[in-house]
Coordinates of C-alpha atoms and ligand atoms in Angstrom, one line a residue:
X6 CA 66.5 -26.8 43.9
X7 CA 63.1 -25.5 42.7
X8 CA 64.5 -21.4 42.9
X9 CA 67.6 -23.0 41.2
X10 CA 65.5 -24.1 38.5
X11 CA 63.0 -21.4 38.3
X12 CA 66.0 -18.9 38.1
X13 CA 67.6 -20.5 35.5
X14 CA 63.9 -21.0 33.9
X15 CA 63.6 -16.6 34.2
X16 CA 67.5 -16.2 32.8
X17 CA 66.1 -18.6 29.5
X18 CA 63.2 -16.2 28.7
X19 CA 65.1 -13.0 29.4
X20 CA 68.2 -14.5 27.0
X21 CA 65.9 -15.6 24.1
X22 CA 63.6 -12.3 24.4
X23 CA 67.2 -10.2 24.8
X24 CA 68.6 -12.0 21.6
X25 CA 66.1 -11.0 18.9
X26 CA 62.3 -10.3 19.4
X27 CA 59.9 -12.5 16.9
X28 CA 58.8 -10.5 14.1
X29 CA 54.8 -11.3 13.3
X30 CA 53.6 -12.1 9.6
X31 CA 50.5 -12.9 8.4
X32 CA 49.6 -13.6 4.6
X33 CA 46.8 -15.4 2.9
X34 CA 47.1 -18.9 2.0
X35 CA 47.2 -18.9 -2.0
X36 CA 49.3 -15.4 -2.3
X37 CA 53.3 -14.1 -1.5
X38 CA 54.1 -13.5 1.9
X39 CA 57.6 -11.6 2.3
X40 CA 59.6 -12.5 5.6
X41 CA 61.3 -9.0 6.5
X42 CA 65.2 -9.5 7.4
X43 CA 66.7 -6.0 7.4
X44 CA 70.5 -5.0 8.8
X45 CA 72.0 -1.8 10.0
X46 CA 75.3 -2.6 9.1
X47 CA 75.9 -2.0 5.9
X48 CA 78.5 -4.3 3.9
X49 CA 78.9 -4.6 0.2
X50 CA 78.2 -7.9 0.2
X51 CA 77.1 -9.8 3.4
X52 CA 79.6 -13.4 3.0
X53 CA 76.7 -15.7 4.0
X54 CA 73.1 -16.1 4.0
X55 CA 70.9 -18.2 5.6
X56 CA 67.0 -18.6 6.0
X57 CA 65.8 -22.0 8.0
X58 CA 62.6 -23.2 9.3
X59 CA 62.4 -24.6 12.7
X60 CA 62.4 -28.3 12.9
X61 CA 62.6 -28.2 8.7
X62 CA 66.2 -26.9 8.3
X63 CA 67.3 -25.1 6.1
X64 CA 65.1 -22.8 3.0
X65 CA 67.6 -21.0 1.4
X66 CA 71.2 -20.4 1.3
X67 CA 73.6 -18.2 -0.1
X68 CA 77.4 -19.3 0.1
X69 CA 80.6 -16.6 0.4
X70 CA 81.0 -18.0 -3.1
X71 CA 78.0 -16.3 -4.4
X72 CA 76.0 -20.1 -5.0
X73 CA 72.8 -20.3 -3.6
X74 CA 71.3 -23.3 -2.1
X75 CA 67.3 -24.7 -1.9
X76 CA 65.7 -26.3 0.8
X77 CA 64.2 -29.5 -1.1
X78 CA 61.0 -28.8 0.3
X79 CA 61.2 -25.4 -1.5
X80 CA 61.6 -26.5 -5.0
X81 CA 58.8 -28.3 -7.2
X82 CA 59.4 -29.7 -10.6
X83 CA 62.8 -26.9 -11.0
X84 CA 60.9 -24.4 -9.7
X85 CA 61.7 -22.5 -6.7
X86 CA 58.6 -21.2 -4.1
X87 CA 61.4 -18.9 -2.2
X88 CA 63.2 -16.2 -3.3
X89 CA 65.6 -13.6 -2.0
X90 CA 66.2 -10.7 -4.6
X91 CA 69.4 -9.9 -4.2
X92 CA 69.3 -6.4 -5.9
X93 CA 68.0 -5.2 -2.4
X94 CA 71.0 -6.9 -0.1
X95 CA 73.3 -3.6 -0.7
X96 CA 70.0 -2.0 1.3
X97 CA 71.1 -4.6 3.6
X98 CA 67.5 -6.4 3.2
X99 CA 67.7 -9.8 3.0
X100 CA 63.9 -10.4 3.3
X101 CA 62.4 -13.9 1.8
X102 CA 59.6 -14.1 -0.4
X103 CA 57.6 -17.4 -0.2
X104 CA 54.8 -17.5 -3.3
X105 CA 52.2 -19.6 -3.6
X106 CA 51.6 -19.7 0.2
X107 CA 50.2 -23.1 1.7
X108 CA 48.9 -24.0 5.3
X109 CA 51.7 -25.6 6.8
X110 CA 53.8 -23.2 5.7
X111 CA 53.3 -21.2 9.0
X112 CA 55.6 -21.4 11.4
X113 CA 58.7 -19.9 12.6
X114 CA 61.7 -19.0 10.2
X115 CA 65.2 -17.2 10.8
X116 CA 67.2 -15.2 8.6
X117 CA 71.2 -15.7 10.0
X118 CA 73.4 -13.0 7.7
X119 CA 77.2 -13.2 8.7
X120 CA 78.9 -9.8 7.7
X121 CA 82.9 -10.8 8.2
X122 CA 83.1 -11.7 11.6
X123 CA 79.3 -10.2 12.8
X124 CA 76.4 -12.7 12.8
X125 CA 72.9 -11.2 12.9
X126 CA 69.8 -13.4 13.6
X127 CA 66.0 -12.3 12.7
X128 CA 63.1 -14.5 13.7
X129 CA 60.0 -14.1 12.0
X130 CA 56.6 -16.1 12.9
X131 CA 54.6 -16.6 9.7
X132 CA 51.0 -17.1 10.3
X133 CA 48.9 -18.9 6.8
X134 CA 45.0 -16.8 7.2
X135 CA 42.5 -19.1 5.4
X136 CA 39.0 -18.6 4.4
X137 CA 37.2 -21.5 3.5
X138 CA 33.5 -22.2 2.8
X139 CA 31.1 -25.4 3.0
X140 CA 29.6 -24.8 -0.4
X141 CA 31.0 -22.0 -2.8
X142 CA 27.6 -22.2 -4.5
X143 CA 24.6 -23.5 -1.5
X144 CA 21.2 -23.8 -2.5
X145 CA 19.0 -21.2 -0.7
X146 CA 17.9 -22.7 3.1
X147 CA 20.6 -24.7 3.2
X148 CA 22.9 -24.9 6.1
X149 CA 26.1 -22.8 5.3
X150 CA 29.3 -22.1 6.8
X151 CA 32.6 -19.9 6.6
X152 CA 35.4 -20.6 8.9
X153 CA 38.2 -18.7 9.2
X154 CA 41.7 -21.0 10.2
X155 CA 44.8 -19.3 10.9
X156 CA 48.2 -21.7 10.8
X157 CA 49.7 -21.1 13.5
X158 CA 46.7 -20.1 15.5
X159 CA 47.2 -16.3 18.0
X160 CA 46.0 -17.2 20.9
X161 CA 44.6 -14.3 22.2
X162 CA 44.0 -12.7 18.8
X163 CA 40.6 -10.3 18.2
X164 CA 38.7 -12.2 15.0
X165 CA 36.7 -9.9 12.8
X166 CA 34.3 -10.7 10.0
X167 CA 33.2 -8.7 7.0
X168 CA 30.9 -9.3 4.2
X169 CA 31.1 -7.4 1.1
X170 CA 33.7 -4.8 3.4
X171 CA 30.9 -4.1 6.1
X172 CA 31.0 -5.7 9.5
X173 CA 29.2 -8.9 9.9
X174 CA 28.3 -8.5 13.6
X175 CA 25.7 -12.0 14.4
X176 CA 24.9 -14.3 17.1
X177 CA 26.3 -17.1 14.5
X178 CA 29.9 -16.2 14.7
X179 CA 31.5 -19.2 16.9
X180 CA 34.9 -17.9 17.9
X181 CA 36.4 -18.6 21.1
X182 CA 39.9 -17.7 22.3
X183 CA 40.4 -21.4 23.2
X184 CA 39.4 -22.6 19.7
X185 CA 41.9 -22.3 17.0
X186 CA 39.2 -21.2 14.7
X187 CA 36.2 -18.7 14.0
X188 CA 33.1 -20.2 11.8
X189 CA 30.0 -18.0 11.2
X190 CA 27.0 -20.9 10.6
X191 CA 23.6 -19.9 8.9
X192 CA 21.0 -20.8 6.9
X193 CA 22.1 -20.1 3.4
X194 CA 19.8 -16.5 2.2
X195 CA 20.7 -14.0 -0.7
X196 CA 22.5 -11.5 2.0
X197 CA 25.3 -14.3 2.5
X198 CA 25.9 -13.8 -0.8
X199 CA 29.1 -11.8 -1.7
X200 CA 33.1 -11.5 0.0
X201 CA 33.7 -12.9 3.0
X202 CA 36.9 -11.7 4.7
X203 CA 38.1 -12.7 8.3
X204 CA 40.2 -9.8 9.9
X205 CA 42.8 -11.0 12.3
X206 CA 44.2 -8.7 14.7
X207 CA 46.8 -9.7 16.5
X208 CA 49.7 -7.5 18.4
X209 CA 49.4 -4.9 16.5
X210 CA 49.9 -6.7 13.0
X211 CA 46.8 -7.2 11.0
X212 CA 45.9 -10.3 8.5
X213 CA 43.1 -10.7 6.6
X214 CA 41.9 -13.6 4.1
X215 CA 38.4 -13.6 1.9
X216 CA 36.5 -16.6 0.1
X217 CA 33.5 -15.9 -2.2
X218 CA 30.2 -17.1 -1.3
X219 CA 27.0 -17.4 -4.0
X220 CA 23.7 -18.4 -2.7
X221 CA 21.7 -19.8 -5.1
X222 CA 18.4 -19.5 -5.3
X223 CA 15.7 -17.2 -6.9
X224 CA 17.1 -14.0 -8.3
X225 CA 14.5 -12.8 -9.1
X226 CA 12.5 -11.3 -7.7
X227 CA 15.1 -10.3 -5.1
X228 CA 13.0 -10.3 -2.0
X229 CA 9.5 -11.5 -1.2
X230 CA 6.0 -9.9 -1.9
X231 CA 7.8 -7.6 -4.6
X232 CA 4.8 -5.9 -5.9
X233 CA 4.3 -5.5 -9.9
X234 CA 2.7 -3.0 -11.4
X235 CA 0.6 -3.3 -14.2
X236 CA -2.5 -1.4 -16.4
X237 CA -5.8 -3.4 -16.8
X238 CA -6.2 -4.5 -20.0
X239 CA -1.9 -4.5 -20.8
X240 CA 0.2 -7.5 -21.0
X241 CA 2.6 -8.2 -18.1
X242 CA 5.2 -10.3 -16.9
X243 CA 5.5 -12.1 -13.4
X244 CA 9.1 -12.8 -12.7
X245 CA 10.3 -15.9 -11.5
X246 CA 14.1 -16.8 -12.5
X247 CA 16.5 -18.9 -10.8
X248 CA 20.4 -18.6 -10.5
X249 CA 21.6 -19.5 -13.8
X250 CA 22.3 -23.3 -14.5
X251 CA 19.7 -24.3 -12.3
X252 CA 16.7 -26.6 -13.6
X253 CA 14.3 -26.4 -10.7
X254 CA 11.9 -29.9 -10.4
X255 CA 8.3 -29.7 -10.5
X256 CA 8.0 -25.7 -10.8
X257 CA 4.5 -24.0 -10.9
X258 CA 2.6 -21.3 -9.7
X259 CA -0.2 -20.4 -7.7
X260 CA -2.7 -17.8 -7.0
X261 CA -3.0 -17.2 -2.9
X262 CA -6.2 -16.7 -1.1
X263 CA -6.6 -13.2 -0.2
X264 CA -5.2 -12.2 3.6
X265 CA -3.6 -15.6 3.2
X266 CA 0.4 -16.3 3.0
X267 CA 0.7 -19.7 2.1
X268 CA -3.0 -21.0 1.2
X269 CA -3.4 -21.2 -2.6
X270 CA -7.0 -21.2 -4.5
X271 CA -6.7 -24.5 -6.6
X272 CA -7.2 -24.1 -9.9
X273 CA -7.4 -20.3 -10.0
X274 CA -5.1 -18.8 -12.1
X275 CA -6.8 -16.5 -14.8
X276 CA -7.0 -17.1 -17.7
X277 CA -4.9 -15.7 -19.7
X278 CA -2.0 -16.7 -17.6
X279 CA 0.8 -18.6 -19.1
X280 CA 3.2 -20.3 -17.3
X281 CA 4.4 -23.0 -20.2
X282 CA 8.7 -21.6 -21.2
X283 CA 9.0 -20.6 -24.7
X284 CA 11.8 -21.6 -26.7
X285 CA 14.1 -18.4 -25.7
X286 CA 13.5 -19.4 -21.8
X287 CA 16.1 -20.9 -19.7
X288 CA 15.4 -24.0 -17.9
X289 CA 15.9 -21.2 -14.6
X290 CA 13.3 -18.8 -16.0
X291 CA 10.2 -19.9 -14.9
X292 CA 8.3 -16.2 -15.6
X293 CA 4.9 -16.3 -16.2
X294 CA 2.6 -13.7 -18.3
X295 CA -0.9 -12.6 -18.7
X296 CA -1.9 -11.2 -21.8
X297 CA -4.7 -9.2 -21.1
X298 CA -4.7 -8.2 -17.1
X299 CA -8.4 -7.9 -16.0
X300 CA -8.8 -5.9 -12.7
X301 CA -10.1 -9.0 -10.5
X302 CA -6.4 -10.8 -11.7
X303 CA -4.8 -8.6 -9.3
X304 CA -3.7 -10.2 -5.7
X305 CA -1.0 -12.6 -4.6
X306 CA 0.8 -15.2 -7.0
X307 CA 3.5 -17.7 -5.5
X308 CA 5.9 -19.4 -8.2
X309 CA 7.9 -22.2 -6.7
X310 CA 10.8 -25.2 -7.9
X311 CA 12.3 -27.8 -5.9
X312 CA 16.1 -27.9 -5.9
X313 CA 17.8 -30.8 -4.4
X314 CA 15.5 -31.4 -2.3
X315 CA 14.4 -28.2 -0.9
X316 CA 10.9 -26.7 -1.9
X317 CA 11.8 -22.9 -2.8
X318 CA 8.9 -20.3 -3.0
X319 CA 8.7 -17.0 -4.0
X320 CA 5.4 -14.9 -3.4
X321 CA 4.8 -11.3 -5.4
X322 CA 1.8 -9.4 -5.6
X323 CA -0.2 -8.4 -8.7
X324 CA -1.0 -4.8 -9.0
X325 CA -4.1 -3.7 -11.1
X326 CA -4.1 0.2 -12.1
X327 CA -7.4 1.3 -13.6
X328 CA -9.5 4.8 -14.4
X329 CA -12.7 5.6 -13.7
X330 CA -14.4 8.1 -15.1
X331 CA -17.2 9.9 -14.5
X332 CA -18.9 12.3 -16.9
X333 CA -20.9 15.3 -16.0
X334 CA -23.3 16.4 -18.7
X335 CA -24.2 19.4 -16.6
X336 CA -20.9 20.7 -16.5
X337 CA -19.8 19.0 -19.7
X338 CA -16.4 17.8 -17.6
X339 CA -15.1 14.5 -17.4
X340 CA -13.8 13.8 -14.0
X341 CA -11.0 10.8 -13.6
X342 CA -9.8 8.7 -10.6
X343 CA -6.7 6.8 -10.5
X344 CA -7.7 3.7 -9.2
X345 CA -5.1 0.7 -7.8
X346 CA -6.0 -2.3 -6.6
X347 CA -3.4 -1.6 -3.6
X348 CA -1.7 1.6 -2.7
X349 CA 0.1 0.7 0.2
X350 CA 3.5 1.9 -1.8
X351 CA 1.9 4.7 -3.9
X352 CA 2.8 8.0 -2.3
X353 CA 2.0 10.4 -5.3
X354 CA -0.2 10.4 -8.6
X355 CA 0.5 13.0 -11.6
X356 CA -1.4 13.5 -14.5
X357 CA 0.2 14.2 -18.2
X358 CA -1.7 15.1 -21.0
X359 CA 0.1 13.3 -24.2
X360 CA -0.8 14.9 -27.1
X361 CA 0.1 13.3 -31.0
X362 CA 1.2 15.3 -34.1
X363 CA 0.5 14.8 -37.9
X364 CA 2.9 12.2 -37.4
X365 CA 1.8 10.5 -34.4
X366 CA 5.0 11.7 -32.3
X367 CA 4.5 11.7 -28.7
X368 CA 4.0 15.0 -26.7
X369 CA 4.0 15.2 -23.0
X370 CA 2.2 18.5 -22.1
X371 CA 0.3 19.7 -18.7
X372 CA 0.4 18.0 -15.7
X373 CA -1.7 17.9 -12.4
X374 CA -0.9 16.6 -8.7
X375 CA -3.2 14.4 -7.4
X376 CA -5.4 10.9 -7.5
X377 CA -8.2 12.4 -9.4
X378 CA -8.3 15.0 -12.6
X379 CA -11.4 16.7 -13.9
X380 CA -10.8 17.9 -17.6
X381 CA -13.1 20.2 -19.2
X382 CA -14.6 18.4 -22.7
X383 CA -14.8 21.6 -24.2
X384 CA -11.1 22.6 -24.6
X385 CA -10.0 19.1 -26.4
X386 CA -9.3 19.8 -29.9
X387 CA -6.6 17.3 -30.7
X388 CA -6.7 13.5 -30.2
X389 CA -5.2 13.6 -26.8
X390 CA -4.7 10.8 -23.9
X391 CA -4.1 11.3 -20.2
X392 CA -1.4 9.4 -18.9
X393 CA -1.7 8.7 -14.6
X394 CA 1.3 7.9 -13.5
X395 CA 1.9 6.6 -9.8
X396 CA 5.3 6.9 -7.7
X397 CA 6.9 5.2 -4.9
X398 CA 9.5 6.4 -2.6
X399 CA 11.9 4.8 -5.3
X400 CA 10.4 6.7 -8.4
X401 CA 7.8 5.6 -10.7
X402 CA 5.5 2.6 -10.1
X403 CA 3.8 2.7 -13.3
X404 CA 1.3 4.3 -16.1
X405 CA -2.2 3.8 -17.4
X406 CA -3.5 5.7 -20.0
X407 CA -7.2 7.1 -20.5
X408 CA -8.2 8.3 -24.0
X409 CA -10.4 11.0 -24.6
X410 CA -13.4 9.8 -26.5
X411 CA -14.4 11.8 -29.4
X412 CA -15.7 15.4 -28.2
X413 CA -19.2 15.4 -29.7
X414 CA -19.6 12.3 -27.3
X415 CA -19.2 14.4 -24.5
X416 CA -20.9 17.8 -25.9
X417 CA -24.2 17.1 -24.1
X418 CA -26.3 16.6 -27.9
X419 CA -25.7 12.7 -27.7
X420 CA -25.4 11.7 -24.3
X421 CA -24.1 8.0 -23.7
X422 CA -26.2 8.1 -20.2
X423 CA -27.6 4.7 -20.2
X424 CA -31.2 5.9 -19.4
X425 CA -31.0 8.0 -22.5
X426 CA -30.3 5.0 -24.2
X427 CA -33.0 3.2 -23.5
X428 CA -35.1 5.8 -24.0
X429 CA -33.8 6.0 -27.1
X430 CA -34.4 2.4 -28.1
X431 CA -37.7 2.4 -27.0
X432 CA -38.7 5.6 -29.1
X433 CA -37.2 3.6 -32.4
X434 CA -38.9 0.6 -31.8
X435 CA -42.3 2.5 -31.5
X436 CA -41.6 4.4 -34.4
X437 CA -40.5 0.8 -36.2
X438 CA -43.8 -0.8 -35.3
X439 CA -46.2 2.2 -36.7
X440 CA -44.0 2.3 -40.0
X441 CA -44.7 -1.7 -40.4
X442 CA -48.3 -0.7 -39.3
X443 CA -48.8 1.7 -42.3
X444 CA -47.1 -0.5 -44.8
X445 CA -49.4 -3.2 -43.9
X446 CA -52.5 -0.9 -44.3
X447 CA -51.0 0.1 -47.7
X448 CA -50.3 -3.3 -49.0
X449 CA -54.1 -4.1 -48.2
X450 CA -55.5 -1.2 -49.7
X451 CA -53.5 -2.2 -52.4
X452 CA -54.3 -5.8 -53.2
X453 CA -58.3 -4.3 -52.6
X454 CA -57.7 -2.0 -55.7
X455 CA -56.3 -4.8 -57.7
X456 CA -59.3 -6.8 -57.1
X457 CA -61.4 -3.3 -57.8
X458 CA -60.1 -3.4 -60.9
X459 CA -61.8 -6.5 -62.1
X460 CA -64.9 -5.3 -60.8
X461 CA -65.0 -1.5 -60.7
X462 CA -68.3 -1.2 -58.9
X463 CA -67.8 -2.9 -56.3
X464 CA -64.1 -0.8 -55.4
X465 CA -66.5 2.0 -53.8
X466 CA -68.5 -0.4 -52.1
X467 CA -65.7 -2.7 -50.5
X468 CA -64.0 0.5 -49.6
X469 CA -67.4 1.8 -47.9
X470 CA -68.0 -1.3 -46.0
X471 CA -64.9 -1.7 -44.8
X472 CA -64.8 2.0 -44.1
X473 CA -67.5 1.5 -42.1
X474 CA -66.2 -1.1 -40.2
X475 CA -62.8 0.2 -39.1
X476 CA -64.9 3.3 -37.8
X477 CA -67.0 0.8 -35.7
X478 CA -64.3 -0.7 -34.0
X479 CA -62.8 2.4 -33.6
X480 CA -66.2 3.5 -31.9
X481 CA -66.2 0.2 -29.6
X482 CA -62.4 1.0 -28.5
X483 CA -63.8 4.0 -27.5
X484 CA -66.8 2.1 -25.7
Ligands
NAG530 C1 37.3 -9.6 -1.4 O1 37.6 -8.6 -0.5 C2 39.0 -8.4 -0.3 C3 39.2 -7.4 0.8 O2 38.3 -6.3 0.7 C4 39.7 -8.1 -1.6 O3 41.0 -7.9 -1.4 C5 39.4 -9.2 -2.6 O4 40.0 -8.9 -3.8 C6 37.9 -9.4 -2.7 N1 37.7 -10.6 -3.5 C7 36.9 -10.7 -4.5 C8 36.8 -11.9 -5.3 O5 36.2 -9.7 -4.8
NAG531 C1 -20.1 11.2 -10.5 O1 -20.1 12.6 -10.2 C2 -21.3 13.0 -9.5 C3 -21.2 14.5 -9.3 O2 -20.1 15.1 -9.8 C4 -21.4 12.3 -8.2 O3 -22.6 12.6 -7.6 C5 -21.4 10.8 -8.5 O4 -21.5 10.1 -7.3 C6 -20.2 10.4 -9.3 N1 -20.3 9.0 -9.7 C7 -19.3 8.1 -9.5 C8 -19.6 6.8 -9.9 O5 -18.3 8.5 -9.0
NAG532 C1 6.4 15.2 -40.0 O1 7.3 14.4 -40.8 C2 7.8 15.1 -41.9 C3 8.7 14.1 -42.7 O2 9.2 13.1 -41.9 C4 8.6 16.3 -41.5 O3 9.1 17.0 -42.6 C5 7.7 17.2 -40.7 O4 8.4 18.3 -40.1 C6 7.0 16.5 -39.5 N1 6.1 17.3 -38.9 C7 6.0 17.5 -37.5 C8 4.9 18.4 -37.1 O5 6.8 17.0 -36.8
NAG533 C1 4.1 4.7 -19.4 O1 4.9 3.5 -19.1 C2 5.5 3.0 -20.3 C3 6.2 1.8 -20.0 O2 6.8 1.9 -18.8 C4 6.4 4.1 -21.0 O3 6.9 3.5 -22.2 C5 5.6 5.3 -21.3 O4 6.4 6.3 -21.8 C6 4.9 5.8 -20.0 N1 4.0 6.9 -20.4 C7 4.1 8.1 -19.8 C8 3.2 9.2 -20.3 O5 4.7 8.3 -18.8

């Protein structure tokens, strides 16, 4: 009884496999999928035409008569979802289109074409890929996922996942041959961002499917502890910009404390630094500026917003480029270091000399390797400046500019050493204090020779005594 039935169990499966083999399809829910029915034989015209879905009847018919026939599943509002062009059947391809493809449109179909007295039967599986994500637009931390659902599911299938068309290989993919779906689960970052596609593989036959994923967040700056670049005493802008549309709540920013990632110093922003939005802002621009940069601004700065409910923070680092210079009197050279307040990116310095004609156009002219440039004051003629400019392995960093004070300021005759100076000062004041000294003296001996005047005889005799007195005090200094 059992072999009985187990034989007649082995004589199904060889029949149905014998009588046609089941043609795999895949196509992406949303597009066209075309369900291939192709004859040797050819005939002019086949006599009848019919496509049916298993345990749904029939799709499509086309009678001997030439009249063709909807399933009324297929038709919506007068129009048809299936097609079968018939410009291809003297080809002898009867294959249906199906547009607009939906989930539960996967399944098995079968194409029967009757050419006179010959019947030919194709089966063809259709398999619906879809993509779908929790949020099209998550906010940045969030919990996100893709999951990839195939209608019906291949059992046995090999699921691949791409982002942006390069693998996605991660611990987070949940896919299982037993589970009739694939789901990648993380915390919603910038590198989700992009085009997802699932990659079915599946006896040879290859489907694929893709839903677009936009993180939203900061974009800008892109990543963490960007550094910015700026030249003391220049203006400069601190980025902080949001995905566009979003209002972050309570946004600010912060100064960190140095060798710190997350401790701010309350209350220590400098200045100069501006963080109110002017009227051409977006409410997701949040960039702050500092007019004048001093060299103690430099260090870390954290701008942050709170977006439905999630505290976002992005930290970037302030920059400060300055020159020192050092002049030589001896030498009559001016010697100039590059200075940054971090170099940890800064792989080269070059020196330019910019030069200006009659009409103040720009010249770049000489230029020297290295942190430090020692320029001789003697050969500067023309107004000139010397640009330092710093690079990164990317290029340029930035630029600050050093201008060559007048040359008779560095010729050696008026030295602005500081000791010299007070020299200086101290000479003038001396010489200041005899000048009032004399005019003193001389407005006395001249109010005596008024008073002389009235009384001739005594002029001699006031000027003797007192004479006489200035040269005994003189002689008790002495003393
Ligand atoms: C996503 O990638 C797939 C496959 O690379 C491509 O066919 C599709 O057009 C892309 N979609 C978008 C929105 O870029
Ligand atoms: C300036 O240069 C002199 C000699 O060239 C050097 O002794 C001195 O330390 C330098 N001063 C600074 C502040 O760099
Ligand atoms: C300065 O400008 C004038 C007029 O614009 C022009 O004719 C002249 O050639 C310029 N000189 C230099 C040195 O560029
Ligand atoms: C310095 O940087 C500014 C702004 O990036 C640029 O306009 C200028 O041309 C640069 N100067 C030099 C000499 O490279």
């Amino acid at each position: 009884m059992f072999i009985a039935n187990f034989l007649k169990y082995l004589l199904y499966i060889f029949s149905t496999g014998a009588r046609c083999e089941v043609i795999e399809v895949f196509a992406e829910a949303g597009s066209q999928a075309v369900l291939p029915c192709k004859s040797n034989t050819l005939f002019p015209t086949p006599s009848t035409i019919v496509w049916s879905k298993d345990n749904e009847g029939t799709v499509w018919r086309k009678q001997k008569s030439g009249l063709q026939y909807w399933g009324s599943n297929w038709v919506k509002k007068g129009i048809q979802r299936v097609q079968c062009p018939h410009y291809q059947f003297e080809r002898g391809d009867y294959s249906l289109q199906i547009n607009d493809l939906k989930e539960n449109d996967g399944g098995v179909y079968s194409c029967r074409v009757t050419l006179g007295n010959i019947v030919s039967e194709n089966v063809v599986r259709l398999r619906i890929i879809k993509v779908s994500v929790s949020q099209s637009f998550p906010i940045w931390g969030s919990d996100v996922s893709v999951t990839c659902d195939v209608t019906p599911w291949p059992y046995g299938a090999s699921v691949q996942w791409m982002l942006n068309n390069n693998l996605f290989v991660s611990r987070s993919i949940i896919s299982n041959r037993n589970t009739p779906k694939s789901t990648v689960r993380e915390k919603a970052t910038a590198r989700l961002t992009g085009n997802w596609t699932c990659v079915v593989g599946f006896k040879g036959k290859e489907g694929r499917a893709s839903a677009v994923l936009s993180v939203q967040g900061f974009i800008q700056p892109s990543t963490d502890n960007t550094k910015v670049y700026v030249a003391v005493g220049s203006a400069v802008t601190l980025p902080c910009v949001f995905s566009p549309g979003l209002t972050p709540s309570s946004p600010g920013w912060e100064k960190l404390k140095p060798g710190s990632l997350f401790k701010p110093i309350p209350g220590h922003l400098p200045l100069s630094f501006s963080q109110s939005l002017s009227s051409s802002q977006h409410s997701w621009d949040r960039s702050a500026s500092l007019k004048e940069v001093g060299f103690e601004d430099e260090g870390r700065y954290r701008c942050s917003g709170t977006l439905q409910g999630q505290r976002l923070t992005r930290n970037m680092q302030l920059v400060v480029a300055k020159i020192n210079s050092n002049i030589s009197k001896k030498k009559g050279s001016v010697t100039l270091t590059c200075q940054l307040s971090d170099t940890t990116e800064v792989t080269d310095y070059e020196w330019v000399q910019v030069t200006y004609d009659v009409n103040g156009t720009q010249s770049v002219g000489s230029s020297h390797k290295g942190k430090t440039l020692s320029i001789s004051s003697m050969s500067e003629e023309k107004r000139s400046e010397w640009t330092c400019r710093f690079y990164g392995k990317g290029g340029i960093l930035g630029n600050i500019t050093y201008h060559v004070p007048l040359m008779s300021g560095l010729s050696g005759q008026k030295q602005t050493n500081s000791s010299h100076n007070t020299a200086a000062v101290i000479g003038l004041s001396f010489l200041l204090v005899i000048l009032l000294l004399i005019l003193a003296q001389m407005y006395k001996n001249h109010q005596r020779r008024k008073k002389a005047f009235q009384y001739p005889a005594m002029e001699t005799i006031v000027h003797n005594i007192s004479n006489e007195r200035e040269e005994r005090a003189k002689r008790q200094v002495k003393k």
